[in-house]
Each structure stands twice: as C-alpha cells, then as structure tokens.
C-alpha cells in the first residue's frame, strides 16, 4: 500500500480541545494482531479504556496504526471522540513515524506531528503526555517501556504515570529491574517507577478522576 504524502499544515490542530499534558493519555502496545489470547485480550482492554478516556474529556494518543492494540485504541478513540467543525475527532491524537508503515489513517485523528526515528517519537510522547498505558507488544513496545521507565528514574521532575498491563507478559522485564535494585544499580524500588496490573479496571481511577466505569459499559 502506498501512502500519500501528508500536508501537516492541513492537519494542524486548532486547539479548541484541551491538549495539556495532564489531559493526554498515551496507549502503546502491539501494532499487529497475532491471533493469540494475549493480543486479543490487550486489544479488547485498549478499546475499552480508550472509550472511557475520551468520554471523560481526555485525549488518547497513539501511533496511528490500524492493527493490534494500537489500532483498537485508535478506532475506539476516533469513534467516541468529540468532532471539530470538519468532523475530525479532536481527542484521537497521533504522533507519526516516518517513513510511514503504510497502514496509517490520517483522516480520523488530530496529528501532533511526526518523527524520523522511534527514539525521537518516544521523546515526543514524553513531551506530550503525562500518563502511559502499555500493553504487550514487540521490540518497539519494549523500547517504549524501557525509555519511559528510564525517564522516570533519571528525570524525576518529569516523571510519568506508567502502567504495564499484563503481569505475566511483563514478568521478565519486572524481574530485570528488581535485579538492578538488588544489585544496587538503581536506588529506588521498581514499583516507584511503574505499576503492573492485569486489567485496566485496576487503573481506571488513576487515569480518570473521578473514577468512571464508562469503559466497561455496553454501548
């Protein structure tokens, strides 16, 4: 699939929505559906929490992928978002990576810009959002998670709320950070840097205040 060039001036947000960092929640995870229970469950949870976030008045930030966890969050946020005068979902926010993967949807979101590398895009995520929900994913997801955790350790004044969803999936990563702590390579416990949960039920109150069950109601 050939992706047409994007005229970013056409998609410059007019900021009628509240795009302050504390109002932005980034959802990260696999950009493909593998057919396994792990990705299916993560996609379902991502769609539900994205719906809850936008209905509470906050914004969801993803990478604009159409498949997997990212696609589920993107689609749900676009569907339930408020729309601007042109019908564009204001609360479905994306940060793109160039060159494009080929599955991006540029029409049902508000584009905050693009970066040439994944590392640069992660930095843009850090600049843009204060809360991160990270679901199971591949090498890119692990890069995002470890970069964000490092930011919390080395840049405490810019610390983020980081929630890793899936204790079994993230067990190895968590064990590595506890090993660092036991070997005195870091001077704080890992649970000061991130929180591991098994379901977004457990973090709804932290993400949306006051607590809301909007994500888990039928339409």
Short mmCIF file of C-alpha atoms in Angstrom, two decimals:
data_model
loop_
_atom_site.label_atom_id
_atom_site.label_comp_id
_atom_site.label_asym_id
_atom_site.label_seq_id
_atom_site.Cartn_x
_atom_site.Cartn_y
_atom_site.Cartn_z
CA UNK A 1 0.00 0.00 0.00
CA UNK A 2 1.38 3.37 -0.99
CA UNK A 3 0.73 6.14 1.48
CA UNK A 4 0.26 9.62 0.14
CA UNK A 5 2.36 12.45 1.48
CA UNK A 6 0.79 14.30 4.38
CA UNK A 7 0.29 18.04 4.33
CA UNK A 8 0.78 18.66 8.03
CA UNK A 9 -0.43 22.23 7.78
CA UNK A 10 -3.78 20.81 6.75
CA UNK A 11 -3.89 18.81 9.96
CA UNK A 12 -2.58 21.43 12.38
CA UNK A 13 -4.86 21.23 15.45
CA UNK A 14 -6.72 24.42 16.22
CA UNK A 15 -6.57 23.68 19.96
CA UNK A 16 -10.23 24.05 20.78
CA UNK A 17 -9.69 20.85 22.75
CA UNK A 18 -7.56 20.72 25.90
CA UNK A 19 -4.22 19.26 24.81
CA UNK A 20 -2.30 19.90 28.03
CA UNK A 21 -0.03 17.02 29.09
CA UNK A 22 -2.15 16.07 32.08
CA UNK A 23 -5.14 15.67 29.77
CA UNK A 24 -3.33 13.28 27.39
CA UNK A 25 -3.09 9.51 27.90
CA UNK A 26 -0.81 7.54 25.58
CA UNK A 27 -1.75 3.95 24.78
CA UNK A 28 1.08 1.78 23.49
CA UNK A 29 1.41 -1.87 22.55
CA UNK A 30 1.48 -4.32 19.66
CA UNK A 31 0.76 -2.88 16.23
CA UNK A 32 -0.42 -6.24 14.91
CA UNK A 33 -2.88 -8.96 15.89
CA UNK A 34 -1.03 -12.24 16.33
CA UNK A 35 -4.07 -14.46 16.83
CA UNK A 36 -3.05 -15.20 20.42
CA UNK A 37 -5.12 -14.69 23.55
CA UNK A 38 -2.60 -12.13 24.82
CA UNK A 39 -3.06 -9.73 21.92
CA UNK A 40 -6.81 -10.31 21.69
CA UNK A 41 -7.28 -9.51 25.38
CA UNK A 42 -4.99 -6.48 25.11
CA UNK A 43 -6.92 -5.16 22.09
CA UNK A 44 -10.22 -5.50 23.94
CA UNK A 45 -8.89 -3.73 27.01
CA UNK A 46 -7.28 -0.98 24.92
CA UNK A 47 -10.55 -0.29 23.12
CA UNK A 48 -12.46 -0.15 26.39
CA UNK A 49 -10.08 2.17 28.22
CA UNK A 50 -9.75 4.43 25.16
CA UNK A 51 -13.51 4.85 25.11
CA UNK A 52 -13.55 5.68 28.80
CA UNK A 53 -10.73 8.20 28.41
CA UNK A 54 -12.35 10.21 25.62
CA UNK A 55 -15.82 10.12 27.20
CA UNK A 56 -14.25 11.59 30.36
CA UNK A 57 -12.99 14.55 28.28
CA UNK A 58 -9.36 13.48 27.99
CA UNK A 59 -7.39 12.59 24.86
CA UNK A 60 -5.90 9.31 23.65
CA UNK A 61 -2.51 9.39 21.93
CA UNK A 62 -1.33 6.51 19.74
CA UNK A 63 0.94 5.93 16.76
CA UNK A 64 -1.92 5.79 14.22
CA UNK A 65 -1.62 2.09 13.39
CA UNK A 66 -4.70 0.25 12.15
CA UNK A 67 -3.98 -3.19 13.65
CA UNK A 68 -3.39 -4.74 17.04
CA UNK A 69 -3.54 -2.82 20.30
CA UNK A 70 -2.72 0.48 18.63
CA UNK A 71 -5.47 0.02 16.07
CA UNK A 72 -8.03 -0.94 18.71
CA UNK A 73 -7.25 2.14 20.80
CA UNK A 74 -7.17 4.40 17.73
CA UNK A 75 -10.51 3.16 16.38
CA UNK A 76 -12.26 3.39 19.73
CA UNK A 77 -10.93 6.88 20.44
CA UNK A 78 -11.97 8.08 16.97
CA UNK A 79 -15.45 6.65 17.31
CA UNK A 80 -16.22 8.21 20.69
CA UNK A 81 -14.29 11.47 20.38
CA UNK A 82 -15.81 14.89 20.03
CA UNK A 83 -15.50 16.19 16.46
CA UNK A 84 -14.26 19.55 15.21
CA UNK A 85 -16.11 21.67 12.64
CA UNK A 86 -14.71 19.46 9.87
CA UNK A 87 -15.78 16.22 11.52
CA UNK A 88 -12.26 15.31 12.60
CA UNK A 89 -12.01 13.55 16.00
CA UNK A 90 -10.27 16.01 18.32
CA UNK A 91 -9.49 13.57 21.12
CA UNK A 92 -7.89 10.90 18.93
CA UNK A 93 -4.35 12.23 18.79
CA UNK A 94 -1.45 10.63 16.90
CA UNK A 95 2.31 11.02 16.62
CA UNK A 96 3.59 9.50 13.39
CA UNK A 97 6.88 7.90 12.46
CA UNK A 98 8.45 8.50 9.04
CA UNK A 99 8.74 6.70 6.74
CA UNK A 100 5.16 5.60 7.26
CA UNK A 101 4.34 1.93 7.80
CA UNK A 102 1.54 2.05 5.24
CA UNK A 103 -1.45 1.34 7.49
CA UNK A 104 -1.96 4.84 8.87
CA UNK A 105 -5.35 6.57 8.79
CA UNK A 106 -4.72 10.31 8.53
CA UNK A 107 -8.36 11.37 8.36
CA UNK A 108 -9.87 10.28 11.69
CA UNK A 109 -7.44 11.86 14.11
CA UNK A 110 -5.65 15.01 15.15
CA UNK A 111 -1.99 14.82 14.10
CA UNK A 112 0.57 16.24 16.52
CA UNK A 113 3.47 15.75 14.13
CA UNK A 114 5.92 13.07 13.06
CA UNK A 115 9.46 11.93 13.80
CA UNK A 116 12.09 10.13 11.72
CA UNK A 117 13.08 7.59 14.39
CA UNK A 118 11.29 5.61 17.05
CA UNK A 119 13.56 7.13 19.70
CA UNK A 120 12.57 10.64 18.64
CA UNK A 121 8.90 9.66 18.62
CA UNK A 122 9.15 8.33 22.17
CA UNK A 123 10.62 11.67 23.23
CA UNK A 124 7.64 13.38 21.59
CA UNK A 125 5.31 11.09 23.54
CA UNK A 126 7.10 12.10 26.74
CA UNK A 127 6.69 15.78 25.87
CA UNK A 128 3.01 15.35 25.04
CA UNK A 129 1.51 13.02 27.68
CA UNK A 130 1.74 12.50 31.43
CA UNK A 131 0.10 9.06 31.59
CA UNK A 132 1.05 5.90 29.69
CA UNK A 133 -0.78 2.60 29.40
CA UNK A 134 1.48 -0.04 27.86
CA UNK A 135 0.08 -3.35 26.66
CA UNK A 136 2.02 -6.40 25.41
CA UNK A 137 3.91 -5.82 22.18
CA UNK A 138 7.12 -6.48 20.31
CA UNK A 139 10.60 -4.88 20.35
CA UNK A 140 9.20 -1.41 19.70
CA UNK A 141 6.89 -1.68 22.71
CA UNK A 142 9.76 -2.80 24.94
CA UNK A 143 11.83 0.13 23.67
CA UNK A 144 9.00 2.48 24.56
CA UNK A 145 8.53 0.94 28.00
CA UNK A 146 12.21 0.97 28.97
CA UNK A 147 12.73 4.51 27.66
CA UNK A 148 9.79 5.76 29.69
CA UNK A 149 10.98 3.93 32.80
CA UNK A 150 14.46 5.41 32.36
CA UNK A 151 12.89 8.85 32.06
CA UNK A 152 11.16 8.32 35.40
CA UNK A 153 14.45 7.29 37.01
CA UNK A 154 16.76 9.93 35.58
CA UNK A 155 14.29 12.76 35.14
CA UNK A 156 12.11 12.58 38.22
CA UNK A 157 10.80 16.12 37.80
CA UNK A 158 9.28 14.93 34.53
CA UNK A 159 8.10 11.56 35.85
CA UNK A 160 5.14 9.93 34.14
CA UNK A 161 2.41 7.59 35.29
CA UNK A 162 3.39 4.29 33.66
CA UNK A 163 1.05 1.31 33.76
CA UNK A 164 2.17 -2.03 32.31
CA UNK A 165 -0.90 -4.18 31.63
CA UNK A 166 -0.20 -7.90 31.93
CA UNK A 167 1.80 -9.22 34.87
CA UNK A 168 2.69 -12.50 33.15
CA UNK A 169 3.86 -10.79 29.96
CA UNK A 170 5.93 -8.16 31.79
CA UNK A 171 7.28 -10.58 34.41
CA UNK A 172 10.71 -10.78 32.78
CA UNK A 173 11.05 -7.02 32.48
CA UNK A 174 9.95 -6.54 36.08
CA UNK A 175 12.41 -9.19 37.25
CA UNK A 176 15.26 -7.40 35.49
CA UNK A 177 14.50 -4.12 37.27
CA UNK A 178 14.28 -5.90 40.64
CA UNK A 179 17.68 -7.47 39.91
CA UNK A 180 19.04 -3.97 39.25
CA UNK A 181 17.66 -2.86 42.62
CA UNK A 182 19.09 -5.88 44.48
CA UNK A 183 22.48 -5.27 42.85
CA UNK A 184 22.26 -1.58 43.87
CA UNK A 185 22.35 -0.45 40.25
CA UNK A 186 19.26 1.66 40.92
CA UNK A 187 18.47 3.33 44.22
CA UNK A 188 14.68 3.00 44.23
CA UNK A 189 12.35 0.03 44.01
CA UNK A 190 10.86 -0.69 40.57
CA UNK A 191 7.31 -0.07 41.80
CA UNK A 192 8.32 3.56 42.30
CA UNK A 193 8.97 3.79 38.55
CA UNK A 194 5.98 1.92 37.12
CA UNK A 195 2.88 -0.05 38.08
CA UNK A 196 1.99 -3.51 36.79
CA UNK A 197 -1.68 -4.54 36.58
CA UNK A 198 -3.58 -7.36 34.93
CA UNK A 199 -6.61 -5.34 33.83
CA UNK A 200 -7.38 -1.70 33.14
CA UNK A 201 -10.13 -1.99 35.78
CA UNK A 202 -7.30 -1.57 38.27
CA UNK A 203 -6.14 1.80 36.95
CA UNK A 204 -9.35 3.48 35.80
CA UNK A 205 -9.43 5.66 38.90
CA UNK A 206 -5.83 6.76 38.40
CA UNK A 207 -6.38 7.60 34.72
CA UNK A 208 -9.82 9.14 35.03
CA UNK A 209 -10.73 11.20 38.04
CA UNK A 210 -13.28 10.80 39.45
CA UNK A 211 -13.37 7.06 38.83
CA UNK A 212 -15.57 6.02 35.92
CA UNK A 213 -16.90 2.72 34.66
CA UNK A 214 -17.66 4.14 31.21
CA UNK A 215 -15.10 1.86 29.64
CA UNK A 216 -16.88 -1.25 30.74
CA UNK A 217 -20.49 -0.47 29.89
CA UNK A 218 -22.21 -1.70 26.79
CA UNK A 219 -22.91 0.95 24.16
#
